[in-house]
XYZ file of C-alpha atoms in Angstrom:
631
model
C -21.748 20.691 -22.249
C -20.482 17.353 -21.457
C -18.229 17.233 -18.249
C -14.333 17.180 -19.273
C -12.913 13.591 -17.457
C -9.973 14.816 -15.719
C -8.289 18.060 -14.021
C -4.692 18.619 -14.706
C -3.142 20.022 -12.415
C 0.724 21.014 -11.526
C 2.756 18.823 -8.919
C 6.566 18.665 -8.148
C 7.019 14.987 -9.493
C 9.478 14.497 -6.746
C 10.148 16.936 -5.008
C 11.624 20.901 -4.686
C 15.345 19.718 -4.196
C 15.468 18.249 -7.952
C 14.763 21.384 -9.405
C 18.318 22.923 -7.685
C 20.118 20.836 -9.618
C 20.538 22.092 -14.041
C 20.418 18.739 -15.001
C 17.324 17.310 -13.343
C 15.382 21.434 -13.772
C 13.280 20.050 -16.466
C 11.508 17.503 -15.191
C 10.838 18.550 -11.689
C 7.513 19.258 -12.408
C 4.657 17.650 -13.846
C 1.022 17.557 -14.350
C -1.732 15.020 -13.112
C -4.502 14.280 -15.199
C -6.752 14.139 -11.614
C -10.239 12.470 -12.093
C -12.713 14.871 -12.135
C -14.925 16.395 -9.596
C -18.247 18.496 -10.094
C -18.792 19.578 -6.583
C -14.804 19.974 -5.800
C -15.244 22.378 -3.243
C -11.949 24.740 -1.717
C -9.397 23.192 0.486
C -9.655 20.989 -1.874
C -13.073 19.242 -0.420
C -14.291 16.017 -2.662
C -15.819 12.810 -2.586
C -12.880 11.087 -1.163
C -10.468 13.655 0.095
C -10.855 16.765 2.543
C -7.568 18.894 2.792
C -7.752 20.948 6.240
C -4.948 23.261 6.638
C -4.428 24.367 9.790
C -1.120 24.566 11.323
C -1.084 23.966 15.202
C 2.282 25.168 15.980
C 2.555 28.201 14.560
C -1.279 28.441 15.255
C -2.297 29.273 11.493
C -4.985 28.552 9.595
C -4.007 28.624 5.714
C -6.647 29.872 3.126
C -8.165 26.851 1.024
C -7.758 26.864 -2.344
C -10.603 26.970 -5.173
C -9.234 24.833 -7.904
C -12.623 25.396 -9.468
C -11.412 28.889 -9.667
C -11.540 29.760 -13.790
C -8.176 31.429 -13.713
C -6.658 27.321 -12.019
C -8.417 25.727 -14.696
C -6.922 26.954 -17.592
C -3.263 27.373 -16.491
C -3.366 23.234 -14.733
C -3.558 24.969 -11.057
C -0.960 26.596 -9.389
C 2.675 26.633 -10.079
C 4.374 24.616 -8.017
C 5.780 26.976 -5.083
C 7.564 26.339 -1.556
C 6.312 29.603 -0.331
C 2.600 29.126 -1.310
C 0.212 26.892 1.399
C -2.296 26.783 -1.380
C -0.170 25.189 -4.085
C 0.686 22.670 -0.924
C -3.142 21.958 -1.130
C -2.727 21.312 -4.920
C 0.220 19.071 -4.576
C -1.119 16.415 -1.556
C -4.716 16.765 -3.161
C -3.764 15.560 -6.784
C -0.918 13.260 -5.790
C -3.337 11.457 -3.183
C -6.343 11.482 -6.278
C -3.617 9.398 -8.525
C -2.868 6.957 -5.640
C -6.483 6.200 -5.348
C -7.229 5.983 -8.830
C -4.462 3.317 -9.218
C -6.244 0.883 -6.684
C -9.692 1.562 -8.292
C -8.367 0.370 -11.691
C -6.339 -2.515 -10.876
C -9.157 -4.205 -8.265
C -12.521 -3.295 -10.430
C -14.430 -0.983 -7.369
C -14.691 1.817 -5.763
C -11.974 2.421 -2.415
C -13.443 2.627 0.773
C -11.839 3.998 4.023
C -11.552 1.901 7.228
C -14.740 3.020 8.965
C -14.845 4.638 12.656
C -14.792 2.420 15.107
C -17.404 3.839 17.802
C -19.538 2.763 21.362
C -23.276 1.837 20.401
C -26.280 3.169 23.154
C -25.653 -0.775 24.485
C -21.878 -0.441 24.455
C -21.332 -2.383 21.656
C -18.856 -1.272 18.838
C -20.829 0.234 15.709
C -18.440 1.141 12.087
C -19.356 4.547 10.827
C -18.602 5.166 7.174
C -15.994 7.424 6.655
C -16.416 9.518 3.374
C -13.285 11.495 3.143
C -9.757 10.758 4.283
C -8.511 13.988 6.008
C -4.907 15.417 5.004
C -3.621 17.833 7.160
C -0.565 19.388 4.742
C 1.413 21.357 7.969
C -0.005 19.446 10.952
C 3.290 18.351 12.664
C 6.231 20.921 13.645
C 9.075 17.491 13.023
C 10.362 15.435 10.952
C 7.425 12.711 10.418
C 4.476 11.709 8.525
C 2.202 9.179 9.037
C -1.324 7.892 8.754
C -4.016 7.986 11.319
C -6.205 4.942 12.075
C -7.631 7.104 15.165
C -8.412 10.276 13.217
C -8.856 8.421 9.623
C -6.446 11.012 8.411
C -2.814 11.731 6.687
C -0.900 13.828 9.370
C 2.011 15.604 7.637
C 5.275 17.346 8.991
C 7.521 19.935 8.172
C 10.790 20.687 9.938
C 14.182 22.163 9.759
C 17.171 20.692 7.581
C 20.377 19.499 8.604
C 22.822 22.242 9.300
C 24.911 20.076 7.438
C 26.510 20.806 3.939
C 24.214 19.158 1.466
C 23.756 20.087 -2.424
C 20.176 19.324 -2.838
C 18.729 21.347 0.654
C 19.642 24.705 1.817
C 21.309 23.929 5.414
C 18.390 24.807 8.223
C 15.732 25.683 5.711
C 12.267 24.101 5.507
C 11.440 21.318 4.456
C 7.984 20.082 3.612
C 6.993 16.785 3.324
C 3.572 17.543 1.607
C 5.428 18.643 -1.198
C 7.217 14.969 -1.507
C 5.465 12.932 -4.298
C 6.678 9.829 -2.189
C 5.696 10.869 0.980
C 2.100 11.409 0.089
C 2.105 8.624 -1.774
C 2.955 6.451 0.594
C 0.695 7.409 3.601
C -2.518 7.457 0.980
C -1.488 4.027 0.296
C -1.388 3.670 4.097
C -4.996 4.745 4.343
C -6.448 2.356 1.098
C -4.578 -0.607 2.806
C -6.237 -0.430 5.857
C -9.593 0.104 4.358
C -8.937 -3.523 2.685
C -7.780 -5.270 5.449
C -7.985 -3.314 9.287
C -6.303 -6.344 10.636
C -3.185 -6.095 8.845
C -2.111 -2.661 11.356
C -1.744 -5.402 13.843
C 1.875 -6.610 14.813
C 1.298 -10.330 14.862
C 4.670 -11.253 13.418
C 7.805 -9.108 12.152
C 6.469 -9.204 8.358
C 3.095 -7.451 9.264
C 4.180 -3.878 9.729
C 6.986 -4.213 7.590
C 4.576 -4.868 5.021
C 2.447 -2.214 5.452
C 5.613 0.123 4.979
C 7.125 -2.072 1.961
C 3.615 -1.810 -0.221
C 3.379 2.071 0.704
C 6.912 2.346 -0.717
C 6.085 0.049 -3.999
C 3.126 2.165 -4.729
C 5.102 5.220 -4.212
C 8.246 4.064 -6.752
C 5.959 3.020 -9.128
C 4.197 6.343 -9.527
C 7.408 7.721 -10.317
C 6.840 5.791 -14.125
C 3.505 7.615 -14.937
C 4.936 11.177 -15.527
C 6.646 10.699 -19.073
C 9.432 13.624 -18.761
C 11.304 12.248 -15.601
C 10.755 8.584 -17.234
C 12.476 9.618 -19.933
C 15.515 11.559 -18.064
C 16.083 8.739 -16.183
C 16.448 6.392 -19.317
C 18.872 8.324 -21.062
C 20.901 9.187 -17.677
C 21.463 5.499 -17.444
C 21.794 4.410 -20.907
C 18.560 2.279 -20.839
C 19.888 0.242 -17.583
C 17.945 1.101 -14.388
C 20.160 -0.444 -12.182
C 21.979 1.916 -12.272
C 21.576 4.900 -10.049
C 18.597 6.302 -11.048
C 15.779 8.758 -9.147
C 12.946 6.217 -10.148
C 14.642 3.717 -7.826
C 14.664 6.299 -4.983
C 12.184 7.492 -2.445
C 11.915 11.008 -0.083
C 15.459 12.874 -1.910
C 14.869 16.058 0.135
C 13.513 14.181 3.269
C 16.747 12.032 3.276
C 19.395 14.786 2.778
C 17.921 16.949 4.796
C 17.644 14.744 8.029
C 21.245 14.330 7.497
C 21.469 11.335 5.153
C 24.157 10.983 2.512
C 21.534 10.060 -0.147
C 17.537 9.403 -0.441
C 15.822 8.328 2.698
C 15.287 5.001 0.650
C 16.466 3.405 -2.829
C 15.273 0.212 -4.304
C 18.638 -0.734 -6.035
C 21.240 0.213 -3.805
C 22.579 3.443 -1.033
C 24.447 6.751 -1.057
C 27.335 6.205 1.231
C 29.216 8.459 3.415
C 31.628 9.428 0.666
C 28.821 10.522 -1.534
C 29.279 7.332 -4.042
C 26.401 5.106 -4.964
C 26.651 1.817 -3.989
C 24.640 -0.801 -6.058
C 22.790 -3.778 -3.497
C 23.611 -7.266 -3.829
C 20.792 -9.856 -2.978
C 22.071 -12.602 -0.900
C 19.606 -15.284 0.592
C 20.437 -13.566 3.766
C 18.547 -10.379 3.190
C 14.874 -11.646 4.753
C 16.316 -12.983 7.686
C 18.460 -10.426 9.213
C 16.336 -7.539 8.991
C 14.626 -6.494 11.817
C 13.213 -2.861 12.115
C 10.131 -2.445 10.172
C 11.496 0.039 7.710
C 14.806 -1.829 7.171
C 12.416 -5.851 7.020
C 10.090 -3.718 4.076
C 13.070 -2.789 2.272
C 13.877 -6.264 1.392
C 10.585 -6.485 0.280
C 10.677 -3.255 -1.700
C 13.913 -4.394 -3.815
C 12.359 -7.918 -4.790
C 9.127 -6.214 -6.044
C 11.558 -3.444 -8.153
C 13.981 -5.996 -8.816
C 11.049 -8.285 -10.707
C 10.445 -5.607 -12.082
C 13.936 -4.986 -13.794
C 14.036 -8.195 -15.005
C 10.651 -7.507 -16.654
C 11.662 -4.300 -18.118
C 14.972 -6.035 -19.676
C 12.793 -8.653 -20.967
C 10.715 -6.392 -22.524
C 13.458 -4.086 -24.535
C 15.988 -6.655 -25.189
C 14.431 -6.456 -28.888
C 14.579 -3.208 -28.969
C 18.317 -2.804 -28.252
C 19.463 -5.785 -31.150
C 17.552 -3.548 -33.239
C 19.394 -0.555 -32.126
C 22.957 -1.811 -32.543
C 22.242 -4.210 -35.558
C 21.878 -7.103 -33.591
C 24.956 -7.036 -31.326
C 23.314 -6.071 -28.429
C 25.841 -4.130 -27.586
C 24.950 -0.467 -27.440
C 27.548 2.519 -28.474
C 29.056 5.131 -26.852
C 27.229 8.457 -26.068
C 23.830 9.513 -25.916
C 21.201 6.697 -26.980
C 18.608 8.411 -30.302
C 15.756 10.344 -29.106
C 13.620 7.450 -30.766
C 15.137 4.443 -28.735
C 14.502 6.277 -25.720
C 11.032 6.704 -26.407
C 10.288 3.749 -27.165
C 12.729 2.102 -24.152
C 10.134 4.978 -21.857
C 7.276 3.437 -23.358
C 8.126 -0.205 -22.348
C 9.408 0.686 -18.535
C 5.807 2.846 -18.495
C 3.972 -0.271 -19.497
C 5.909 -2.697 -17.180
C 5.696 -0.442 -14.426
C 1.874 -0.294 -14.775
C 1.661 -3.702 -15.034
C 3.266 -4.658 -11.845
C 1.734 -2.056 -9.783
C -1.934 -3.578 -11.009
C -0.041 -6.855 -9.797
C 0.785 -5.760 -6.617
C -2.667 -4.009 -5.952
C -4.428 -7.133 -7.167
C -2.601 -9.388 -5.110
C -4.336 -7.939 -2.056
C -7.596 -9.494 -2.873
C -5.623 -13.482 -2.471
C -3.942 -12.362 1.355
C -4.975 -13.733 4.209
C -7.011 -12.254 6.682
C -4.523 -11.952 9.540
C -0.924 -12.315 10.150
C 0.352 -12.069 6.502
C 3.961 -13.034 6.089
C 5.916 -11.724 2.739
C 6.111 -15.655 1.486
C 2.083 -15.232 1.035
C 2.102 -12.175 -0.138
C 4.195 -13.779 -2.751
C 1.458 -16.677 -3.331
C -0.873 -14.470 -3.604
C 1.220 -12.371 -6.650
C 1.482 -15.184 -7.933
C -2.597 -16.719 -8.137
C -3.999 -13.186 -8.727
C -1.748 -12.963 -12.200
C -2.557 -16.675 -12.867
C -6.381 -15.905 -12.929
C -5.912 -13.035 -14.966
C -2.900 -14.008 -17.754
C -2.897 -17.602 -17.823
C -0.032 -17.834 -20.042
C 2.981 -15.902 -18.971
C 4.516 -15.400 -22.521
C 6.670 -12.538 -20.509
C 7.476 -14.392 -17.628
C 6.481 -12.043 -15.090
C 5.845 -14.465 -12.713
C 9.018 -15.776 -13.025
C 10.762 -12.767 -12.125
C 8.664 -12.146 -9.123
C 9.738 -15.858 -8.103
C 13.202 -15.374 -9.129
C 13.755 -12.002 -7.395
C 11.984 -13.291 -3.978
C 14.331 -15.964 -4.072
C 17.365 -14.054 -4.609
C 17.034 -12.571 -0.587
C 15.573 -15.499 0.785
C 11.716 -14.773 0.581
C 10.443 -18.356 0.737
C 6.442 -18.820 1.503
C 5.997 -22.069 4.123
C 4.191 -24.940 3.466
C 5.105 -25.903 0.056
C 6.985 -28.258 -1.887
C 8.807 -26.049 -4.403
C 9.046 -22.720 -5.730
C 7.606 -24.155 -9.201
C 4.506 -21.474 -10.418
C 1.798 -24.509 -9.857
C 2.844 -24.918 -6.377
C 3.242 -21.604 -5.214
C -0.865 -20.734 -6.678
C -3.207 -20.830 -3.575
C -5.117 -24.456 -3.353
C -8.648 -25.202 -4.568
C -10.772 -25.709 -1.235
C -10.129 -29.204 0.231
C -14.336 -29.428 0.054
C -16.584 -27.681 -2.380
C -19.187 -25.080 -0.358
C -22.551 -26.905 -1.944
C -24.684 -24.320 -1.198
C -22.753 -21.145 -1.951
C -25.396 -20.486 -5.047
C -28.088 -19.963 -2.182
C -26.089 -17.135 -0.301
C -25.249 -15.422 -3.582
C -28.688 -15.327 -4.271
C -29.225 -12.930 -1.582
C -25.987 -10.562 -2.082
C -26.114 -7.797 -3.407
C -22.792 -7.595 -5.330
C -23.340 -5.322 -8.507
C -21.099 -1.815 -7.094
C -18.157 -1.115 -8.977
C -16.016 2.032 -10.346
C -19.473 4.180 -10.884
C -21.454 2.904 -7.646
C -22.151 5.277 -4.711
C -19.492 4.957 -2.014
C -21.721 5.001 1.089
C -24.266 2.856 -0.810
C -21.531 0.190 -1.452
C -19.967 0.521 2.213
C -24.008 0.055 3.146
C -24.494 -3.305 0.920
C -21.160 -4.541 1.862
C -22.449 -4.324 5.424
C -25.879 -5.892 4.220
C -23.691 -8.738 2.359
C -21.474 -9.099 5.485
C -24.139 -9.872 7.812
C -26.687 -12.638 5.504
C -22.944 -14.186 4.759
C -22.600 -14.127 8.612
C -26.449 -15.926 8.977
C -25.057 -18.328 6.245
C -22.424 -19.793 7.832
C -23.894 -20.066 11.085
C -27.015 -22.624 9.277
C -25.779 -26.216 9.383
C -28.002 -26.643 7.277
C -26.074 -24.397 4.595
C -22.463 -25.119 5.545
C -21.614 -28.408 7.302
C -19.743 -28.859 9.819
C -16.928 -30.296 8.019
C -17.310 -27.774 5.201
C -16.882 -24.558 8.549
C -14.089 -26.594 9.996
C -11.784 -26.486 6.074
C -12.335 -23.062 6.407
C -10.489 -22.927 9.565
C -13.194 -22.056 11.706
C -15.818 -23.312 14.188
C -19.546 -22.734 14.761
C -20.160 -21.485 18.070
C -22.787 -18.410 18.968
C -20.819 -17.107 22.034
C -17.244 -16.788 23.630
C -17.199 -20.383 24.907
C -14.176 -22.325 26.823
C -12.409 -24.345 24.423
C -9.266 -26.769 24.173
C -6.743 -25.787 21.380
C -4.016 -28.178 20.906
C -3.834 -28.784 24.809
C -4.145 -25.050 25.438
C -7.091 -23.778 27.465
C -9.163 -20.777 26.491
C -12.094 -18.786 25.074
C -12.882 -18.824 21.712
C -15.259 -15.899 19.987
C -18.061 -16.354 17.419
C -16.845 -15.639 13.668
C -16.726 -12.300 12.701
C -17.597 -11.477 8.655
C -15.213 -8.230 8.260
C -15.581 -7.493 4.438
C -17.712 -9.056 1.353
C -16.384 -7.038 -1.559
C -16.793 -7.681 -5.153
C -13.320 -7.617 -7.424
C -13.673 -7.371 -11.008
C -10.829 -7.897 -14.027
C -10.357 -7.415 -17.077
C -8.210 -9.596 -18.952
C -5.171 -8.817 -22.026
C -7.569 -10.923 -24.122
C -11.036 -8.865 -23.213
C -12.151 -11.717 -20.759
C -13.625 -10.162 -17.399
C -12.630 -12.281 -14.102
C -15.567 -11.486 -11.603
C -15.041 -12.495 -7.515
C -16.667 -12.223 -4.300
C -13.978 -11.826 -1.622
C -15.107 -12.421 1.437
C -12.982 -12.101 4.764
C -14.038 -14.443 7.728
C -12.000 -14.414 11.001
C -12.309 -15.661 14.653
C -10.537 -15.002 17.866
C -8.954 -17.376 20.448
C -7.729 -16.403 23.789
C -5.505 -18.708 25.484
C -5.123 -18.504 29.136
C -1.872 -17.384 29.476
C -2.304 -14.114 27.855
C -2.777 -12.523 24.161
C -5.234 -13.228 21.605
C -4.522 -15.245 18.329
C -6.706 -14.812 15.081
C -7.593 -17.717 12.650
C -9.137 -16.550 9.660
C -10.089 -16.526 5.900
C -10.083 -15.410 2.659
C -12.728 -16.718 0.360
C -12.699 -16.043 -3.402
C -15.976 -17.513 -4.812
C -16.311 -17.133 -8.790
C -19.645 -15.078 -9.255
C -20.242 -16.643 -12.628
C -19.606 -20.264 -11.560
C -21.154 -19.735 -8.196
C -17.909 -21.727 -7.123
C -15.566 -21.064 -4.249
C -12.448 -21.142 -6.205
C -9.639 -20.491 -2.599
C -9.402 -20.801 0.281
C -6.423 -18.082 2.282
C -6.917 -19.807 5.360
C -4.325 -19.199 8.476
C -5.622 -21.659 11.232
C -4.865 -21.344 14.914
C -4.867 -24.874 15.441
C -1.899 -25.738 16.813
C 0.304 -24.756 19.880
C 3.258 -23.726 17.662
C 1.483 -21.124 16.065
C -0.046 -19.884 19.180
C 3.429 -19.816 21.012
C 4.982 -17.526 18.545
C 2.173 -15.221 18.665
C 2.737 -14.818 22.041
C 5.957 -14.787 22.059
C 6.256 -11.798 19.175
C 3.765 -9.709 21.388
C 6.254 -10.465 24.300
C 8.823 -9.321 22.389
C 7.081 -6.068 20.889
C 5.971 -4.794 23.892
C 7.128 -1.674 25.401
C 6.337 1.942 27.041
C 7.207 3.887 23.765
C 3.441 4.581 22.834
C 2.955 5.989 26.309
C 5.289 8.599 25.471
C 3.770 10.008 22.399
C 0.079 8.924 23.181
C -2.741 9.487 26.308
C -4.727 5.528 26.223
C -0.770 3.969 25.639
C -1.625 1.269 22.897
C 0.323 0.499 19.943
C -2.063 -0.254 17.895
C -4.001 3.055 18.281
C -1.317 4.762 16.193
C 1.195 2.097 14.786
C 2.304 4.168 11.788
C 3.566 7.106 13.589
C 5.304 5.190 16.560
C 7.208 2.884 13.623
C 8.425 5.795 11.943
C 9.605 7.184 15.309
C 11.444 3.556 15.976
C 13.188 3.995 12.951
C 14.629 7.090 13.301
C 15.698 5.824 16.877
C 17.040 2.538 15.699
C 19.387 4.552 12.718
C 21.008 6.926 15.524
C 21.126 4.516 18.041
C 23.460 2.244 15.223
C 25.131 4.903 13.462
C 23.501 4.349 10.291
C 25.330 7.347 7.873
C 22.953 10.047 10.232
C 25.284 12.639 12.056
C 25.099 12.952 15.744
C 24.295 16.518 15.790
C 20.618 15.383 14.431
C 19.863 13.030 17.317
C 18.565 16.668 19.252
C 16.518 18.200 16.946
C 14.056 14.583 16.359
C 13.375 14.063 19.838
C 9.658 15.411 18.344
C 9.572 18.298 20.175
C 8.130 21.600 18.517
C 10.748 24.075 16.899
């Protein structure tokens, strides 16, 4: 019998404190159509995920569960359930399966995880492939979740609410954070961002972090528009106009109210305040520049992305409403027809797919290193170019128009016109690029063996290595547009009048992407990521790097994502950010004291520090009960 191609199963689709409410019961849960898995064993144990649930404080150790089982399989899995670890299983199992599935499609391969960093027999640092990201569904006794780079897994937390009055959390119950959609959601994404680039978990400037935490959040929101009922509550809640308040906009409901917030612990579109009225945000060019905290920086981020978005989504049912109302535009009072809202739900589904593959997509054209939000922007920008060269929609003037809008302006060019924002062609052509692809081995995609295509990628990373290092394949002149110089060992060098040592080039990732077009036509890339370390005397290191998309049909480099460390400016803020970042706060949560063992789970505990330490809407009496001790 042929193999069926997915798994449904049951998931809260936000989570358990929109089902307290009569107006929101119905569409608080859903079901996941989860890829399927032949050799799915209990806890749920697959090919990219291994649940684990033990619980160290209250020293349990939870029963997996067999979704094989024949009584899951025909009622979609457990019911969703509070009181049941096993249907916690379900929920971070399935919700973690559709995060990974959405990268797959939109970049053409199959996701990898960062590999483990370990000490060779001759002390030298050997990767280990990683098969499965561990989730640990009741590993923390607080009120945190984060992602592991150290144990390549997704710790999660569960804690006690707010003893304050709140309608959507019973005052000093429990509140799980495995059974947030968001939550989960957003510390997978954690885990597939690092396995594309490891060096972006490293706080070079204030956008870096803040990034990591704004893409986990845009990947999180735009899940919200796959499950049909609550897209289609939401559009007749709000008429058809998602800026108004609206739970697709909003991220962690429980988490926030029950930590003591007046609303969700974030919303694209605007903030509960301490009256318990919505207040819609205003963009002002402002908005980049005076956020600091990474949370709070990622935020701004967030509401350009959703904001592009909105415009999109208007764009796309403007016809749809004229048709509704006869042409004036104007819609009536009262509830919108069943069909308009359908067919509204259908268009916000599409857009919302379409800018998620965007956003995914884009993270082939970053930078190696020290990514700022202005490139992330170019790169938006290029990777939707390649693939849609005619923006009938204007997409990618909505992503221009809503970066703009809070002051999101990429450096070194001329104008915020669509041609100048797309990447430039190299400054030199590579000549001999057609020799090194000769020797790659670049055919894995969505059906290839994972450890096989970690193993090539290896393979391809090392003959790329060998290729750069031949003059007599890559001139001098041709290494030195790349940003990079040719040296075999960590010699003394002169950088703009500073004095240190510079390290060979390292090749960190040679990954194919392929795309398919609207019009059938399949884009097909080698990205390769090149970088190299300098180490000026007075302290720090600074990385110059690049990104190097080469056509595979053309044999053609077609970019260059180069950030150069050139010049003293550049090195001077490095420093002078690590200066600034630098403090004892990992020592108190971690043995070997570095921030960048653990940076996810010592930004989320800067956060919560930062809000009580400025009053932001969170009660005093909480500032006790998150000092992360066990309850």
């Amino acid at each position: 019998m042929p193999k069926p191609p997915a798994r449904r199963l049951k998931v809260y689709a936000y989570d358990p404190s929109i089902g307290t409410h009569l107006e929101t019961l119905g569409i608080n849960e859903a079901v996941l159509n989860v890829r399927w898995e032949e050799e799915l064993a209990p806890g749920p144990v697959g090919e990219y995920l291994e649940v684990i649930d033990v619980d160290p404080v209250s020293q349990c150790c939870y029963a997996p569960v067999d979704l094989n089982h024949p009584h899951l399989l025909v009622r979609d899995g457990l019911r969703p359930s509070e009181a049941n670890p096993q249907f916690h299983q379900q929920m971070v199992y399935a919700t973690a399966m559709t995060t990974i599935e959405h990268f797959e499609r939109a970049l053409g391969r199959v996701a990898l995880w960062a590999p483990r960093e370990t000490q060779g027999p001759d002390g030298k640092r050997v990767d280990e492939f990683v098969q499965r990201l561990r989730i640990y569904p009741h590993a923390l006794r607080t009120a945190n979740s984060f992602y592991s780079p150290e144990r390549k897994a997704l710790l999660l937390g569960y804690f006690t609410a707010s003893e304050t009055d709140s309608d959507d959390v019973l005052p000093g119950g429990l509140v799980f954070c495995a059974l947030s959609h968001d939550i989960v959601a957003h510390e997978t994404t954690h885990a597939l961002l690092d396995g594309l680039h490891r060096r972006f978990r490293e706080p070079t400037n204030p956008d870096v972090l803040a990034f990591h935490e704004a893409f986990a959040d845009v990947v999180a929101l735009f899940q919200h528009f796959t499950m049909p009922e609550a897209l289609r509550q939401a559009i007749a809640a709000t008429r058809g106009d998602l800026r108004q308040e609206n739970l697709l906009a909003q991220l962690a409901v429980e988490f926030g109210h029950a930590e003591g917030y007046y609303g969700a612990l974030r919303d694209a579109i605007g903030h509960t305040a301490a009256d318990n009225t919505w207040v819609p945000a205003i963009p002002t060019p402002k908005d980049y520049g005076s956020a600091t905290e990474p949370h709070t920086h990622g935020s701004v981020l967030v509401a350009a992305v959703f904001d592009a978005f909105l415009q999109i989504y208007r764009f796309r049912t403007t016809d749809l409403v004229r048709l509704a109302t006869g042409g004036t535009g104007v819609l009536p009072p009262g509830n919108l027809p069943v069909d308009l809202v359908e067919r509204m739900a259908a268009e916000a589904s599409k857009a919302a797919a379409h800018v998620l593959a965007i956003c995914i997509r884009a993270l082939d054209y970053c930078p190696p290193v020290d990514i700022t939000f202005g490139e992330y922007l170019r790169a938006l920008i290029t990777a939707d170019r390649d693939l849609v060269p005619d923006d009938q929609r204007a997409y990618r003037v909505a992503f221009i128009a809503a970066f703009r809008a809070r002051g999101i302006y990429p450096s070194e060019v001329k104008s915020l016109a669509q041609d100048s924002l797309v990447w430039e062609p190299p400054p030199l052509r590579l000549t001999n690029v057609r020799n090194v692809l000769k020797q790659l081995n670049v055919d894995w995609d969505l059906d290839s063996d994972r450890r096989r295509a970690y193993e090539e990628s290896l393979a391809n990373a090392r003959t790329m290595h060998r290729w750069l290092m031949n003059p007599a394949e890559v001139s001098d002149e041709e290494l030195t547009a790349l940003g990079l110089r040719r040296i075999a060992q960590t010699e003394p060098v002169t950088v703009d009048g500073i004095e240190g040592d510079l390290h060979p080039i390292e090749v960190h990732s040679v990954r194919p992407a392929r795309r398919v077009a609207p019009d059938g036509r399949i884009q097909a890339d080698l990205v390769v990521e090149i970088t190299q370390t300098f180490w000026p005397k007075g302290g720090g290191h600074v990385r110059s790097g690049c990104t190097l998309l080469i056509d595979l049909k053309r044999a053609e480099a077609r970019y260059f994502v180069r950030k150069r460390a050139d010049s003293a400016d550049r090195i001077a803020k490095l420093q002078g950010f690590a200066l600034e970042t630098t403090d004892q706060l990992p020592a108190t949560y971690f043995m070997n004291a570095d921030r960048r063992a653990e940076p996810f789970a010592l930004i989320h505990r800067e956060a919560r520090q930062k809000h009580v330490a400025a009053g932001d809407d969170v009660p005093a009496t909480r500032v006790a009960a998150n000092d992360g001790s066990p309850r």
